[in-house]
Structure formats: C-alpha cells, structure tokens
Coordinates of C-alpha atoms in Angstrom, one line a residue:
M1 CA -35.9 -9.0 15.8
R2 CA -35.8 -5.3 13.9
V3 CA -32.7 -3.4 14.2
A4 CA -31.7 -0.5 12.9
H5 CA -27.9 0.8 13.1
I6 CA -26.9 4.4 12.9
I7 CA -23.7 5.3 12.6
T8 CA -21.9 9.0 11.0
R9 CA -19.9 7.1 8.1
M10 CA -18.6 3.8 7.5
I11 CA -15.0 4.3 6.9
I12 CA -12.2 1.7 7.9
G13 CA -12.1 2.4 11.7
G14 CA -12.8 0.7 15.0
A15 CA -16.2 1.8 15.6
Q16 CA -17.2 0.9 11.9
E17 CA -15.9 -2.7 11.5
N18 CA -17.6 -3.2 15.4
T19 CA -20.9 -1.9 14.1
F20 CA -20.2 -4.2 10.7
Y21 CA -19.9 -7.3 12.5
N22 CA -22.6 -6.4 14.6
C23 CA -25.3 -5.9 12.0
R24 CA -23.8 -9.3 10.0
D25 CA -24.0 -11.8 13.2
L26 CA -27.6 -10.2 13.5
V27 CA -28.6 -11.3 10.5
R28 CA -26.6 -14.6 10.0
N29 CA -26.7 -15.8 13.6
F30 CA -30.2 -14.6 15.1
G31 CA -32.2 -14.1 11.5
D32 CA -33.0 -10.7 12.7
E33 CA -33.8 -7.7 10.2
V34 CA -31.2 -5.1 10.4
L35 CA -30.9 -1.9 8.6
L36 CA -27.9 0.2 8.6
L37 CA -28.0 4.1 8.2
T38 CA -25.4 6.1 7.7
G39 CA -23.8 9.0 6.2
P40 CA -22.0 9.2 3.1
S41 CA -18.1 7.7 3.4
T42 CA -15.6 9.6 1.7
G43 CA -12.1 10.4 2.8
P44 CA -8.4 8.8 2.7
E45 CA -9.5 6.5 5.8
G46 CA -11.4 4.5 2.9
A47 CA -14.9 2.8 3.2
L48 CA -16.5 -0.3 4.4
L49 CA -19.6 0.7 2.6
E50 CA -19.3 -1.8 -0.1
K51 CA -18.6 -4.6 2.1
A52 CA -21.8 -3.9 4.4
Q53 CA -24.0 -3.3 1.1
A54 CA -22.7 -7.3 0.4
E55 CA -24.1 -8.5 4.0
F56 CA -27.3 -6.5 4.9
P57 CA -29.6 -3.3 3.8
V58 CA -27.6 0.1 3.8
Q59 CA -29.2 3.2 3.4
I60 CA -27.1 6.3 3.5
V61 CA -28.2 9.7 4.7
P62 CA -26.9 12.1 2.6
S63 CA -26.7 15.3 4.8
L64 CA -25.3 13.2 7.6
C65 CA -22.0 14.7 8.2
R66 CA -19.2 14.4 10.9
E67 CA -18.6 18.5 11.2
I68 CA -21.5 20.5 13.5
S69 CA -24.0 22.5 10.3
P70 CA -27.2 23.1 12.0
W71 CA -28.7 23.0 8.7
K72 CA -27.6 19.4 7.5
D73 CA -28.3 18.3 11.0
W74 CA -31.5 19.5 10.9
Q75 CA -31.9 17.4 7.7
S76 CA -30.6 14.9 9.2
Y77 CA -32.7 14.4 12.1
R78 CA -35.8 14.8 10.0
E79 CA -34.3 12.1 7.3
L80 CA -33.0 9.7 10.2
R81 CA -36.5 10.0 11.7
R82 CA -38.4 9.4 8.5
R83 CA -36.6 6.1 7.9
L84 CA -36.8 4.9 11.0
A85 CA -40.5 5.4 11.3
Q86 CA -40.4 3.4 7.6
F87 CA -38.5 0.6 8.8
K88 CA -40.5 0.4 12.7
P89 CA -37.6 -1.2 14.6
D90 CA -37.5 -2.8 17.9
V91 CA -34.0 -1.4 18.4
V92 CA -32.3 1.3 17.5
H93 CA -28.4 0.9 18.0
T94 CA -26.3 4.1 17.7
H95 CA -22.7 4.8 17.1
S96 CA -20.4 8.3 17.0
A97 CA -21.1 11.3 18.0
K98 CA -23.2 12.9 15.3
A99 CA -25.7 10.2 14.7
G100 CA -25.5 8.9 18.1
I101 CA -27.3 12.4 19.5
L102 CA -29.7 12.8 16.1
G103 CA -30.3 8.9 15.9
R104 CA -31.2 9.0 19.8
L105 CA -33.5 12.1 19.4
A106 CA -35.1 10.5 16.5
A107 CA -35.3 7.1 17.7
F108 CA -37.3 8.7 21.0
S109 CA -39.7 10.8 19.0
L110 CA -40.5 7.4 17.3
R111 CA -41.2 5.7 20.9
V112 CA -38.7 3.0 19.7
P113 CA -38.7 0.1 22.8
A114 CA -35.1 -0.4 22.9
I115 CA -32.5 2.3 22.0
V116 CA -29.1 1.4 22.9
H117 CA -26.1 3.9 22.3
T118 CA -22.1 2.4 21.9
V119 CA -19.4 4.7 23.5
H120 CA -16.5 3.9 21.4
G121 CA -14.6 7.1 22.2
A122 CA -15.6 9.9 24.6
P123 CA -16.2 13.0 22.0
F124 CA -14.8 15.4 24.3
G125 CA -11.9 15.4 26.2
N126 CA -8.7 17.6 27.5
Y127 CA -7.6 18.8 23.7
E128 CA -10.7 20.5 23.0
S129 CA -11.7 24.4 24.6
P130 CA -13.3 24.3 27.9
L131 CA -16.7 25.8 25.7
R132 CA -16.3 23.4 23.2
R133 CA -15.9 20.4 25.7
R134 CA -19.2 21.6 27.3
F135 CA -21.2 21.8 24.8
Y136 CA -20.2 18.2 24.1
E137 CA -21.0 17.0 27.2
W138 CA -24.2 18.7 27.3
C139 CA -25.0 17.2 24.0
E140 CA -24.2 13.5 25.0
R141 CA -26.2 14.2 28.3
Y142 CA -29.4 15.3 26.6
A143 CA -29.1 12.4 24.6
A144 CA -28.2 9.9 27.1
R145 CA -31.6 10.3 28.8
R146 CA -33.2 9.2 25.1
C147 CA -31.6 5.8 25.5
H148 CA -32.3 2.9 27.5
A149 CA -28.7 1.4 27.8
L150 CA -25.0 2.5 27.0
I151 CA -22.1 0.1 25.8
S152 CA -18.9 0.6 26.5
V153 CA -16.1 -0.4 24.9
A154 CA -13.5 -0.3 27.9
D155 CA -14.7 0.2 31.7
A156 CA -12.2 3.3 31.2
M157 CA -15.1 4.8 28.8
T158 CA -17.8 4.5 31.2
E159 CA -15.5 6.0 34.0
L160 CA -15.0 9.2 31.6
M161 CA -18.5 9.4 30.9
V162 CA -19.8 8.9 34.6
T163 CA -17.0 11.5 36.0
A164 CA -18.4 14.0 33.4
N165 CA -22.4 13.6 34.9
I166 CA -23.0 11.9 31.2
A167 CA -25.5 9.5 32.7
P168 CA -25.6 7.1 36.1
R169 CA -23.1 4.2 36.7
E170 CA -26.1 1.9 36.3
K171 CA -27.3 2.5 32.7
F172 CA -23.7 1.6 31.4
V173 CA -22.5 -1.9 30.5
T174 CA -18.8 -2.7 28.9
I175 CA -18.7 -5.4 26.2
Y176 CA -15.6 -4.8 24.3
S177 CA -15.3 -4.4 20.4
G178 CA -15.0 -7.8 18.5
M179 CA -13.2 -8.6 15.3
E180 CA -12.4 -11.6 13.1
V181 CA -9.4 -13.4 15.6
E182 CA -8.9 -16.5 13.2
P183 CA -6.4 -14.1 11.0
F184 CA -4.6 -12.5 14.0
L185 CA -3.9 -15.9 15.4
A186 CA -2.2 -17.2 12.3
A187 CA -0.6 -13.6 11.7
D188 CA 3.3 -15.4 11.7
E189 CA 2.2 -17.7 8.5
H190 CA 2.9 -14.7 6.4
R191 CA 5.8 -13.6 8.4
A192 CA 8.8 -14.6 6.1
A193 CA 6.3 -13.4 2.8
S194 CA 5.8 -9.7 4.2
R195 CA 9.0 -9.0 5.7
A196 CA 10.8 -10.0 2.2
K197 CA 8.5 -7.7 0.4
F198 CA 9.7 -4.3 2.8
G199 CA 13.5 -6.2 2.7
F200 CA 13.8 -6.5 6.1
Q201 CA 16.9 -9.0 7.5
D202 CA 16.6 -11.6 10.0
A203 CA 18.4 -9.1 12.4
D204 CA 16.1 -6.5 11.9
I205 CA 13.5 -5.9 14.8
V206 CA 10.0 -4.3 13.5
V207 CA 8.0 -1.9 15.3
A208 CA 4.3 -1.3 14.2
K209 CA 1.8 1.3 14.7
I210 CA -1.7 1.1 13.2
A211 CA -3.7 4.3 12.9
R212 CA -4.5 7.1 10.9
L213 CA -2.2 9.9 9.9
F214 CA -4.6 12.5 11.9
A215 CA -4.0 15.2 15.0
L216 CA -4.1 13.4 18.1
K217 CA -2.6 10.0 16.9
G218 CA 1.0 10.5 18.5
H219 CA 2.7 10.2 15.3
D220 CA 4.9 12.5 16.1
D221 CA 6.0 11.7 19.3
L222 CA 6.5 8.2 17.7
L223 CA 9.2 9.6 15.1
L224 CA 10.9 11.5 17.8
A225 CA 11.2 8.5 20.2
A226 CA 12.3 7.0 16.9
K227 CA 15.1 8.7 16.5
R228 CA 16.5 7.8 20.0
V229 CA 15.6 4.0 19.0
I230 CA 17.1 4.0 15.8
D231 CA 20.4 6.1 17.2
S232 CA 21.1 3.5 19.2
N233 CA 20.3 0.5 17.7
P234 CA 20.1 0.6 13.8
H235 CA 18.4 -3.0 13.0
V236 CA 15.0 -1.4 14.4
H237 CA 12.6 -0.4 11.5
F238 CA 9.0 0.9 11.6
L239 CA 6.0 0.3 9.8
L240 CA 3.4 3.2 10.1
I241 CA 0.1 1.5 8.9
G242 CA -2.3 4.0 7.5
D243 CA -3.3 7.2 5.6
G244 CA -4.9 10.4 6.3
E245 CA -4.2 14.3 5.6
R246 CA -0.9 14.3 7.7
R247 CA 1.3 11.7 5.7
K248 CA 3.3 14.9 3.5
E249 CA 4.3 16.7 7.1
L250 CA 5.2 13.3 8.6
E251 CA 6.8 12.0 5.7
Q252 CA 8.9 15.6 5.7
Q253 CA 9.4 15.0 9.6
T254 CA 10.8 11.6 8.8
S255 CA 13.3 13.2 6.5
N256 CA 14.4 16.2 8.6
L257 CA 15.1 14.0 11.7
G258 CA 17.3 11.8 9.2
I259 CA 15.7 8.3 9.6
E260 CA 13.8 7.9 6.9
D261 CA 15.2 4.3 6.1
H262 CA 13.9 3.1 9.1
I263 CA 10.3 4.9 9.0
H264 CA 8.1 2.8 6.0
F265 CA 5.1 4.6 5.1
V266 CA 2.7 1.8 4.5
G267 CA -0.4 3.5 3.7
L268 CA -3.6 2.1 3.6
V269 CA -4.6 -1.3 3.4
P270 CA -8.0 -3.7 3.4
P271 CA -8.1 -4.5 7.1
T272 CA -8.1 -8.6 5.4
E273 CA -3.8 -6.8 5.0
I274 CA -3.3 -6.2 8.6
P275 CA -2.7 -9.5 10.1
A276 CA 0.0 -10.4 7.8
L277 CA 1.5 -6.6 8.4
L278 CA 1.7 -7.6 12.3
G279 CA 3.1 -11.5 11.5
A280 CA 6.4 -9.3 9.9
S281 CA 6.4 -7.2 13.0
D282 CA 7.7 -7.9 16.4
L283 CA 5.9 -5.2 18.5
L284 CA 3.5 -2.6 18.4
V285 CA 3.4 0.9 19.8
H286 CA 0.4 3.0 20.0
T287 CA 0.5 6.7 21.2
S288 CA -3.0 7.9 20.2
L289 CA -3.8 10.4 22.7
R290 CA -7.7 9.6 22.9
E291 CA -9.5 6.5 22.3
G292 CA -11.7 4.2 23.7
L293 CA -9.7 0.6 23.6
P294 CA -7.9 0.5 20.6
R295 CA -8.4 -2.4 18.4
A296 CA -4.7 -2.2 17.2
L297 CA -4.0 -3.9 20.9
P298 CA -5.8 -7.0 20.8
Q299 CA -5.2 -7.1 16.7
A300 CA -1.7 -7.1 18.1
L301 CA -1.8 -9.3 21.2
L302 CA -3.7 -12.1 19.0
A303 CA -0.6 -12.1 16.7
G304 CA 1.4 -12.7 19.3
K305 CA 3.5 -9.5 19.6
P306 CA 3.7 -7.3 22.7
V307 CA 2.3 -3.9 22.9
I308 CA 3.5 -0.2 24.2
A309 CA 0.3 2.0 24.7
Y310 CA 0.1 5.5 25.8
D311 CA -1.9 5.2 29.0
V312 CA -4.7 7.1 27.9
D313 CA -8.9 5.7 28.4
G314 CA -8.9 2.0 27.8
A315 CA -5.4 0.8 26.5
R316 CA -4.8 -0.5 30.0
E317 CA -7.2 -3.1 29.8
A318 CA -5.0 -4.6 26.9
A319 CA -1.6 -3.3 27.7
L320 CA -1.1 -5.2 31.1
P321 CA 1.9 -3.7 32.3
G322 CA 4.0 -6.7 32.8
R323 CA 1.7 -9.1 31.5
T324 CA 1.4 -8.2 27.8
G325 CA 2.8 -4.8 27.6
M326 CA 4.0 -1.9 28.6
L327 CA 2.2 1.6 29.6
I328 CA 3.7 5.1 28.9
P329 CA 2.7 8.1 30.0
A330 CA 1.2 10.5 27.3
G331 CA 3.7 12.7 26.0
D332 CA 7.0 11.0 27.6
I333 CA 9.1 10.8 24.4
P334 CA 12.3 9.3 26.5
A335 CA 10.0 6.8 28.5
L336 CA 8.9 5.5 24.9
A337 CA 12.3 5.0 23.3
A338 CA 13.4 3.4 26.5
A339 CA 10.8 1.1 26.4
I340 CA 10.9 0.2 22.6
E341 CA 14.3 -0.1 23.3
K342 CA 14.0 -2.8 25.9
L343 CA 11.6 -5.1 24.0
A344 CA 13.7 -4.7 20.5
G345 CA 16.6 -6.1 22.8
D346 CA 14.9 -8.8 24.9
P347 CA 12.9 -11.8 22.3
V348 CA 12.5 -13.9 25.2
L349 CA 10.3 -10.8 26.9
R350 CA 8.7 -10.3 23.8
Q351 CA 7.5 -13.7 23.3
Q352 CA 6.4 -14.0 26.8
Y353 CA 4.0 -10.9 26.6
G354 CA 3.1 -12.1 23.0
E355 CA 1.6 -15.7 24.4
A356 CA 0.0 -13.5 27.9
G357 CA -1.7 -11.1 24.9
R358 CA -3.1 -14.3 23.0
R359 CA -4.7 -16.0 26.2
L360 CA -5.9 -12.3 27.3
C361 CA -8.1 -11.4 24.0
R362 CA -8.1 -15.1 22.3
D363 CA -12.3 -15.0 23.6
R364 CA -12.7 -12.0 25.0
F365 CA -12.3 -10.1 21.5
R366 CA -14.5 -12.7 19.3
H367 CA -17.0 -10.4 17.4
E368 CA -19.4 -13.5 17.9
E369 CA -18.9 -12.7 21.5
M370 CA -19.4 -9.5 20.8
T371 CA -23.0 -9.9 19.3
A372 CA -24.2 -12.7 21.8
Q373 CA -23.9 -10.3 24.7
I374 CA -25.1 -7.4 22.8
R375 CA -28.4 -9.4 21.8
R376 CA -29.0 -10.3 25.5
L377 CA -28.8 -6.8 26.5
Y378 CA -31.4 -6.2 23.5
E379 CA -33.6 -8.7 25.2
L380 CA -33.1 -7.4 28.8
L381 CA -34.5 -4.4 27.4
L382 CA -37.5 -4.8 25.1
P383 CA -41.0 -5.2 26.8

C-alpha cells in the first residue's frame, strides 16, 4: 500500500509515538510505502522528527501549526493537497486536531480510496468556553463526514464523540495505542542505579508522574496532595518527568509549600529513559484533566508499578480499581492524597496491582499488534 500519515507536529508525546511506530511497522512488517507529513516540531516537549526521518520519508509543511490561523490553515490545506496529489496514496491516515481536519479535507477532495482518522483525545471538552467547544465540535463533525473510519485509542473516546454527535458509533473502532513493551517489562533491571542517581534510600517510596508541564496536566493538584502525603510520611518522594512552559511556576509552588526536598523535577528525557525512571519508582500518579488513554498508565503497569489516576476519559481502561490501581474523582485532592498514602504504605498491594497490570498490558499495548489491527482496517476500507 501507499500510506500517507499526517500529524500537526512530531513532538515527544503519545500521539506522536503512536504515529511513529505505525509508520515504521508498515514499512518494516508489511513493505508499504509510507510518507509522513507534519508541521514544524519545535517547543520544550522535544521532537521525534529526527528519529522518524531515519526510518521513512518525512516532509515538513511549514504553515501547519497547532494554533488557529485562517491564512496559515488555508496555506496548509493547499500544501497538503498538493503533496498528497503527488504521492497518490491508497490510504490517508490523520492524527491530532488541526492535521486531522485539514488532512481529511485534502484527502477527500482528491477522492483518496481510504481516509482514516485516529482520535487520540477529543479536541473539545468542559475546559473550553461554550462557543469554542461548539466550534470544535462543528469542525470535527464536518471532517468526520469526509473520512471512512475513525480509530479511538480508548472506548471512552468513542463514547465522547458519539455523545457529541460527531459520527455514528459504527464508524468507530477502538485500537489501543502501541509502544515498545520489552523495555518496560525490564524496568526493574535499572532500579538500583536509577535510585542511586537521585539519592533515594531503600526506605523511600517514589511516586512518578509523566506529563508535560502544561495546563490541564494536574500538577497543581498533585503538589497539594504531595504536601499532605509528605507531612504524614517523609519517606515519600515524587519524580516529575517532563518539561514545559509551567516549570518555573511549579518549582515556585513547590518552594512555597516547603516540599522542595521531596519533589524532583527530572525535566525532558528521551523516551528510551522512561523505563529506567519507572524502575526507580514504586507507583505512578496521573492527574491529567483531559487525555485519551494516557500512555503513562500502561507504561507503568508494564513496569509492574500500580497506578493512581483521575477518572477521566480512557484512564479506567488501564487503571482498574481493585485490580491494577485506583481511580480518583478529578480535582479531589484529599482522595488523591489518601490513595497515595495507601499504596505507599502497602508493598504487598503494590506488587499485586503491578503484576495484574503486566498481565493486562503485555499484549494489548504492543505496537506490532496496534499496526496489524490498523492495517486490517485499511484492507477492509479499500475497494
């Protein structure tokens, strides 16, 4: 097949890693001809661009940006249409909000035989103004009529999109976002060295959070909960893995709370270093207020670490209460603190949840399985 993938930017993130593995597997495992079209990948999140360029053809569309910009968006549409016309794909597969809308419109105008869009996370939610939300819903509804199938990375994404009347349920299929599972299964091989690097003692309990330091990622809530936890158990430490525009603000908040000795800002690290950091940890907390199915949850479970997550979007498809972790109502800081305290104080329960998490995620989140399911979908859609 000739498959064109389109994404707004190739930063380090879940949607981008999903796209990378999908493209690479199509080339390696199926012998397909793949082209990735993306906007410039700049910012504090880091980039996967060079890694992608080493594996398959990548073309940068300079005008393709995340922000709404009518003139740039029109330029992007025309440029995407031109490049797709040159490539003549059998399949166009889009990702992220902006590229998803412009890419589907361009592919539809060219009568591409199969047009697919992956919903990594809804571009609308309760955190936008009603006017902005309605605009995003209208755009998604319009674009959904111009593709043949929609892939959800979690059942929760399908429910959200169907409830908003974006597209009928039969147009959706759930395919979990894949990753390289073996490094996470071997995470504890790095435990001693990783903990020594941060100066952790054997008695210390380490709580990890993997997320960009941006709004809606829930760092403020976690720091408030951390204050309660540390006051009751000074052996608990927190690893904040990721970087972003809110770093200085969050560091100041940590200082104001007087817990700076227990909060460790790791910064941006390559994806290959995440398993070692999870190996240093004892559990993972995910307090994002909006996400599809956060990759950090299956990554932690593959590493044998229990998870605590806000009960939003697809979190409950990995954080299974009483089996692999705990779900907390979003914004409930006392409940969040209590959940951390419970798992921090119960090593047997941590081990039980971690082992169950490994069994749940070992095959479900392999990128090879994801790509195989996606390619079967392509085959079904093609005439």
